[in-house]
Every structure is written in C-alpha cells, then in structure tokens.
C-alpha cells in the first residue's frame, strides 16, 4: 500500500506567498532544506544543510540567557554579550527557540507533510487563480525530496494549480521520474559548464547535471511538457566570463533552441551576507556584486544572442 | 508617490496645467488644511470643545499652536482672515435661536456675503473661504456636553455632522427653480394643515434656495465683468461660457454636461459652507445622461468631458463612487465611468473616488482602475467591494429597492444615496478602556478563570456602549435645532416633503448610528495573551500584568517579550485570529442590541482615520506587549510589525471576519516600489490581488506605493519644495505628505511593513 500523503514529509525552511518572480502570476514558493551542491554565492545558505538549524537575531535578544539554560547539549554560550551557537554540538532540538521570550532564536527547517503544505496552498488559491499563478518549489534542492515534491505536484495538478520546479539538476533519475510528470514548468540552473571550475565554485562536477537535462529533454520529446526555462546566476569571476556564457549559449542553441522558453540571467547582489554571519559561515564573495558595467555587458550579450530569449533580472546599483 | 513622477495617460493642455499648478500652490501655501481641536477629537471623535471639527477662524476656533492638522483635504480655500462680517450675522444682531429658521437666516446672510469669484483659466467656477461655523454660534446645550464627558470617561464619544450622501440626481433633474417650487408647494400643504413648525422649516429652505440662486447669478455677473475687461479672446470665450452657464443654472435644471458638472460643484460649495464631510454619490450614473446627449448632438468630445470632470477634481476631489451594480443587479459601469477615471488620469492629485468592484464588472474598466492606482501610486481610486457594501446595508434593514443605490461616500464608509443619515465615521468606541476596567475588576474580585474575566469585559463594553447611546440620543434631541443641514436636505428623499431636516428624527429613511471601534486588534491580542499567560499557563498574575503596564513595562522586559510573543492577529494563526473575531463580534452584538432615539440600532465600523496614532500615549501600555508611545492598530489591520507572515497571511486573518456584518473595515497596504519586480505588470498584479481579496470577503483596499527613503527625507525637510507634491492615501482620505501632522507622518512611515516579499 502507498504511504499516505500526511505521512510524507519535506523539510521546509520557508513558505512564501504572493511571490512575483518565480514563474507566472503570484507564486507560493516552498523552500526545501538540503542541497547536494555548495555554491559559494548561495543566497539561501540556510537551505544547504538538510539538518535542522537555528540562528540568533542579535537585535532582538534581550540577554535573558533562557536559551543557554534550555539547551540540553550545551551548544549555546554568551560571548561579548552575544549568544553564540556551537554548530558541532547543536542537534536542532529547538528547545532554545521555544524558551526564548523575544523570538530572537529562529528555527530553520520544520517538517511538513504533503497535506499540510497543500492546505496552505489552498488558502492562497484565490490569489493564484486571479493571477494565473501557482506553486514553485525551490530550496536548497527540492529534488532532495522526490516523493514529497512528486506527491505535492500531483495533488496540485488535480486541483488545477500550476507547478514549477526550480532545480540545480544535481538530482537522481528516480527524483526526475517522480517529479517531472507532474511539473508544468522547470527552472533549470546552468551555472558553469566546465568540470574543474564547477567543482571549485559549486562543490560538484557537471556530469550529473547534464544527465538530468538530457533526461528532461527526452521526457519532453515524448510528452507534452513541461515548459523549460534556464537560469544562470551572473557571479563576478565565477559564472560571468565570456567563455562560460558562450559555452552555455552554445549548448542550448545547438540542441535545445526550440525546447526552452526563457534564459534568465540573474545579476548578483550581496543582500544575503547577514545570513552567512548568522550561520557562522564566511561569505567569500564579499565585494563581488554586479555593477552597472556588468549590467551593460550582459545586456550586450543578450542583444548579441537575440534568439536565446534572454531575460535579465536582479538589481544593480545604477 | 510624487505627482511629477507619474506617467499620466492623458496630457493636460496649457489651461489645465495652469489650474493644476494653482492647486499645488494652494497646498504649499497651506490654504486647504483641515483642523481639529485636540488629540481627544481624533480618539473619541469629540473634542469636548467645538461641536464638530475645529472651525478655522471665529469664536470657536482653537488657537493655532494647539490645533491638529488633519491634512490638506479641505474644499475650503483659506484666505488668511476670518469671515469679515462675522459680527454682523443676523443671530448676533437680532436674536440667536436654536431653530432652523434662525440658522437659515444666518446662512443666507453668510452666503450673500461670500464672494463670487471667477479665476483665470476656469470653466467650472465656485470657491469658498469660510464655513458657517466660523460665524454662527455652534454649540450644544450643557446637558448634551455633560453626556459627552460621561461617555468619554468610559471610552466613547462622537459628533453628528455632515457625514451622509445626498442624491444629487434630485437637484439635477429639478434645478433650483424646481427645488424652490417643491419647497413652496410643501409650504402651502403644511400651512393648510396648520403645521407651523414644518412651515417654519420650509420658510428657511425657501430663503436658502433663493440665496443660492443669487450666489450662482453673481458668478455670471463676475464672469461678464471679467470678460468686458479682458483682451485675450480665448479667456473671453471662457468667461462668456461661464456667464451663460451660471445664468441658466441660477434658474433652470442643467441640460448639458458642462451645466451638470457646474450644478454639482455649486451644490457642493453651497453645502460645504455649512459643514464638510459628505459624499456625493455615483458620478458616472449622475452624469451619463448628460454626456450621452451631448455626444449624440456633437456638442462635446470625450477630452472636453474629461476636462470638465477634471476641473471639478482640481477644485476638490470629493468622495464619489464609480461602477457597482444597477437595480437589476447588472453592471453599472458606463462610458462616463471611464471618463471619470480618465479625468483623474488627466489631472492627478488628491482625490477621493472609489471604484465599486463586483464579479460582473467590465473587466477592462477594472483593469484600468488598477492601472491608474498603480501608475499614480497614491491610493486613487479606492477599491471597494460593492456586493459586501450592499449586503451590509441589507443586513442592517435596508429595503432591497434602496440598498442597490449604495455608494462609497467617505474615507472608509458608504451610504445609501439620499436615503440615510447615519453618522458614519464620527462616533468612536475605544475598546481599550473597557478592557482596562475589566482587568481592574478581575484583580479586585480575584478572578480565577478566563470565562469570568471575559464576562467582566463584556459587562464593561456594555457600559461604554450605554454611555455612548445616552450621548448620541442627547445629540439627536438637539441636532436639527442646533445645526440643521438644510442645503443637504434639498437632495435627500422625503425631507422637503415632510418639512423636516435630514438631521431630524423621522426625516430620512434610515438613521443607524455607526461607530468606529478603536483598538480591536490590540484588545484581541491583549485578551489572547491574558488568556494564555495568565489563565492557562499561570505564568503571570493579572496584578503583575497591571503593575507592568501601568509602568509602561519598565524593568519588565522579559515579561513584555512574553506578552508580545504570544501569537498575534494577522498571521493566519487560528487561536489569535479566532480571538479577533470573537472580540469584534462581541462589540458588534453589544452595539446592535442598542437603539438610538430615532428608532435604529447602532452598528460598528472597523476602521480609523487618525485616532490610533494619538490614542497610544493617551491610553498607556497594553497587555499585547505594546509600549505606551506606540500607536494602536489601524482599524482592523493587525498591529504594526506584528504580522510577520506576509500579506497573504494577513489577508487570510483579516477576512476571517464577515464584513457584511460591519460598516466597513479597510485593508491598508503600503508597498515600496521594489515590491513589483522589474518586468511585472503592476496593474495586473494589483487587479489579481484585489479580486482575490474581495473574493475572500474583503471590503476595501487603501493602497500606497511608497518610497520610504523619499518619505523619510520629506519628513525631515518638510519645507523643501521637492517634496510638496507627494500624495498619500492616509486612510480613506488623501493628503499631501508634507502637510500632515508630524506624528502622523511618522506613523505612516512605520506602517510600511511589506517592503518586499
Ligand atoms: S536547537 Fe537544541 S541543541 Fe541546538 S542550540 Fe538550541 S537547544 Fe541547543
Ligand atoms: S533566550 Fe532569546 S533573548 Fe534570551 S538570551 Fe537567548 S536569544 Fe537572547
């Protein structure tokens, strides 16, 4: 017998309604926790580990030390008036967060069943219906939860809710098999196409990603859908080189030209820097945000490759 | 949003540009400001001093340093001096009496001595510089005032003053001669029946109608005079056209769109001279026949129509409504609905029109409304849900045949056109007060359970409501004698026929008393926190709590954080939201159980204009973790900074209330421009949002597109002309940001809580 939808869970660190930039119309975006890659520029670093984590919003802390007393693993301490987390000791039990009177400690990641998330989507349905919107799963890498995403999308399909799957491509064929048949739109990340730099910047090589892409293309040739869009984050020094962009352009124009509807180039900003701090991680791309010159260059690239349906997104300081 | 940055769809010509420039100049020179006496007025809607808003000049005027500026949404144009003949008013020469006739004699003298002005470039004329309350004694007898102070003590108050919606189609079809004839016929009728009081009332109406006719005619003279002195042929044409229209309108009913617009504007001028606050109904319905006739006769172009309506907006963007349904429930949108919206797109600025959405509305028109709203970014038009407005009127006891003709008529209220006098938006019940008394009583009685505490709370709400009933009844006993609204009454059904003023008992068809309930979200959050932390978890005692809030939570930060972080209304969390529904239903039931001495029940409205800003320090800290210096929640909107789950969650919480049971409760959204990412079609997204909101049962959206950085700069640099043309939708009313009171500017900035998604 099949496991019931209320039993199948995904670990989610955020659900956002009325999002306007992850597919058509108003999107309810579900962020799943856990990613096989480790891109140095990641904007959602709290989505990389699949473990439950906490972070402290120091501005809300009133120094009551309730959290330290509540922690069973002595993972918390106070240093220079600030609560510090020993990530090696923390097991994500969330007792500290529950004890904190000012909600300065935030829980990152809670497990929700397919039914729970679906019910949440139903509440947004009037917005989704009125705008031609839908649900978008992202992360992390949502393909980390094949059963969960597949079942959720299946239910959405039945309810007439448009589904979008935002993936790095670093996922198993089994995951694709579960998810793609219920997906209306795939956002497929193409970051770096060469093996060495890919490993350097994202922690993994490129072969599995290309294999997934081929899988989706093959699926599309036999089925009516899903719609395919490419996404490339424009990271100074990492992905934005002419060579890299040209090789992506070559890949998609040679083989897939008729098969995708948009290639989105997302300019880079550093508004996630404080997240790294809160996670006690270092942010190695400190000064590396896109500027006007980058924007101009990408704009030219777009105009030179008119057939590639390029759209530029993201902010630059003008 | 800054007017100069708006990308208008229709371009004003040189003449219109000059009129628009004059409008802005009047604002910058602070000539359109509206005042009240004190913060109590904003909170309790009664100052304890003036019987209404603060007269700008005269014996009841508050001194300049103490009065509070409510914004520059006044039709009156200040000329810097009081009414020159205030001392010669008939009631000051002869005898002052609390009678409509005595009031009418003052009105006639007042309007006869108000100048008729014709300004360059105008085609629509009429301006006024003083209101009657700047020259005639306006105060209720002591018994009424005593009842007012008693009510305030318990947390309630209110005025009764020009917050209704006349049906201008009555006047448009009769003209002033026709209205006069109607008055005279009824005088004859009542004379025969020997009903002296009614005859006296109508004698007053008669002299007022005649004085308005003179006022209009004087504009014709002024225009001819100017024409004779001008050498500019274009300007001469304008003057002569004005003269002809005014000559016609001083007697007969309007026959062209130009005349109809001018008739409406004169009516508003004549009426607002005795008090401001009314809405003027459904402009598209009123003007459509005139427009159609002119177009079919080739007398006018659509652009000319836009300019005529646009000129009226420049004079004052009154509360008016477009769209909605007709009597047979079909869509009421017509060509004039488009013209009225296009006219705004032509002239921009402060305006108070509402578009009444319903599911069968012309989709293109509604899309255009959302286009105007997002492109201009300053809350125009207001979006309201027609079917909810109507349903709430029917629920109150409206007859179907009257209820369809409901119109968005004020900041956040609506009204049966020509049939209702219901004191919308001028009464207040401050819900924090009964809660404070309930806490004290529960401590004294050593209350052990939440149910007992709740019972005490209910009892205290009831006491406050009773005090309000007493005060209102005392007001109603006197209102038609103290300050009748005799110009308005010309365009109300049944008034002239009954020889009674629209403010009087048994005059108009519907006389509910509507009450703004202040602080519902704060009380709900407070009561919920008390239930959780005091009665269920036994974490704190009520005495501890009272002690903490009496000291504004000083040295009790941990405790405050506990109270603050109990789930709050506005996050789509069931427990907290259920409490909000419970608290609002309770006060609704209490109010609906009370009747006024006009024979109608009280009804709650869940909105505020400024009371929430000033009430904070006045009422002290509250058990929801709020500090005394913080404002209260704005209407039924969740307390600022407490809705952290995004707009959709807030909408879900908000629409757990059934708004057909209340008289309005607007949803306030301030978005920063980043909200709409590049490439997103703003109009479509706004449309989708509002349609979804309405389908969930929401009743009104007040929307602003706000660049926080610019507003913060503007707040610290009020006099910098760069900031003078920023319009915002404060609540249901619009204002230029720089002319708002400082405290209110600050609150406005703080409430922007959806910076991005
Ligand atoms: S989550 Fe649990 S283990 Fe981790 S710091 Fe908090 S209390 Fe300690
Ligand atoms: S419990 Fe919360 S407020 Fe208290 S010290 Fe810890 S983080 Fe700070």
mmCIF file of C-alpha atoms and ligand atoms in Angstrom, chain A residues 54 67 70-76 85 89-97 105, ligand 1:
data_model
loop_
_atom_site.group_PDB
_atom_site.id
_atom_site.type_symbol
_atom_site.label_atom_id
_atom_site.label_comp_id
_atom_site.label_asym_id
_atom_site.label_seq_id
_atom_site.Cartn_x
_atom_site.Cartn_y
_atom_site.Cartn_z
ATOM 1 C CA UNK A 54 18.945 27.698 14.450
ATOM 2 C CA UNK A 67 18.220 29.732 25.840
ATOM 3 C CA UNK A 70 17.314 25.335 27.953
ATOM 4 C CA UNK A 71 19.908 23.709 25.719
ATOM 5 C CA UNK A 72 20.460 20.031 26.583
ATOM 6 C CA UNK A 73 23.725 19.912 24.638
ATOM 7 C CA UNK A 74 25.499 22.984 25.996
ATOM 8 C CA UNK A 75 25.668 24.286 22.461
ATOM 9 C CA UNK A 76 24.992 27.873 23.467
ATOM 10 C CA UNK A 85 25.991 28.628 18.719
ATOM 11 C CA UNK A 89 27.084 20.429 19.408
ATOM 12 C CA UNK A 90 23.698 21.700 18.238
ATOM 13 C CA UNK A 91 21.272 18.950 17.351
ATOM 14 C CA UNK A 92 18.377 21.105 16.271
ATOM 15 C CA UNK A 93 16.002 20.211 19.098
ATOM 16 C CA UNK A 94 14.692 23.813 19.153
ATOM 17 C CA UNK A 95 14.312 23.941 22.929
ATOM 18 C CA UNK A 96 16.238 27.200 22.961
ATOM 19 C CA UNK A 97 13.946 28.758 20.386
ATOM 20 C CA UNK A 105 16.261 32.463 18.089
HETATM 21 S S1 LIG C 1 18.477 23.682 18.932
HETATM 22 FE FE1 LIG C 1 18.621 22.395 20.729
HETATM 23 S S2 LIG C 1 20.693 21.712 20.638
HETATM 24 FE FE2 LIG C 1 20.631 23.387 19.275
HETATM 25 S S3 LIG C 1 21.245 25.113 20.497
HETATM 26 FE FE3 LIG C 1 19.048 25.036 20.579
HETATM 27 S S4 LIG C 1 18.578 23.858 22.384
HETATM 28 FE FE4 LIG C 1 20.706 23.509 21.888
#
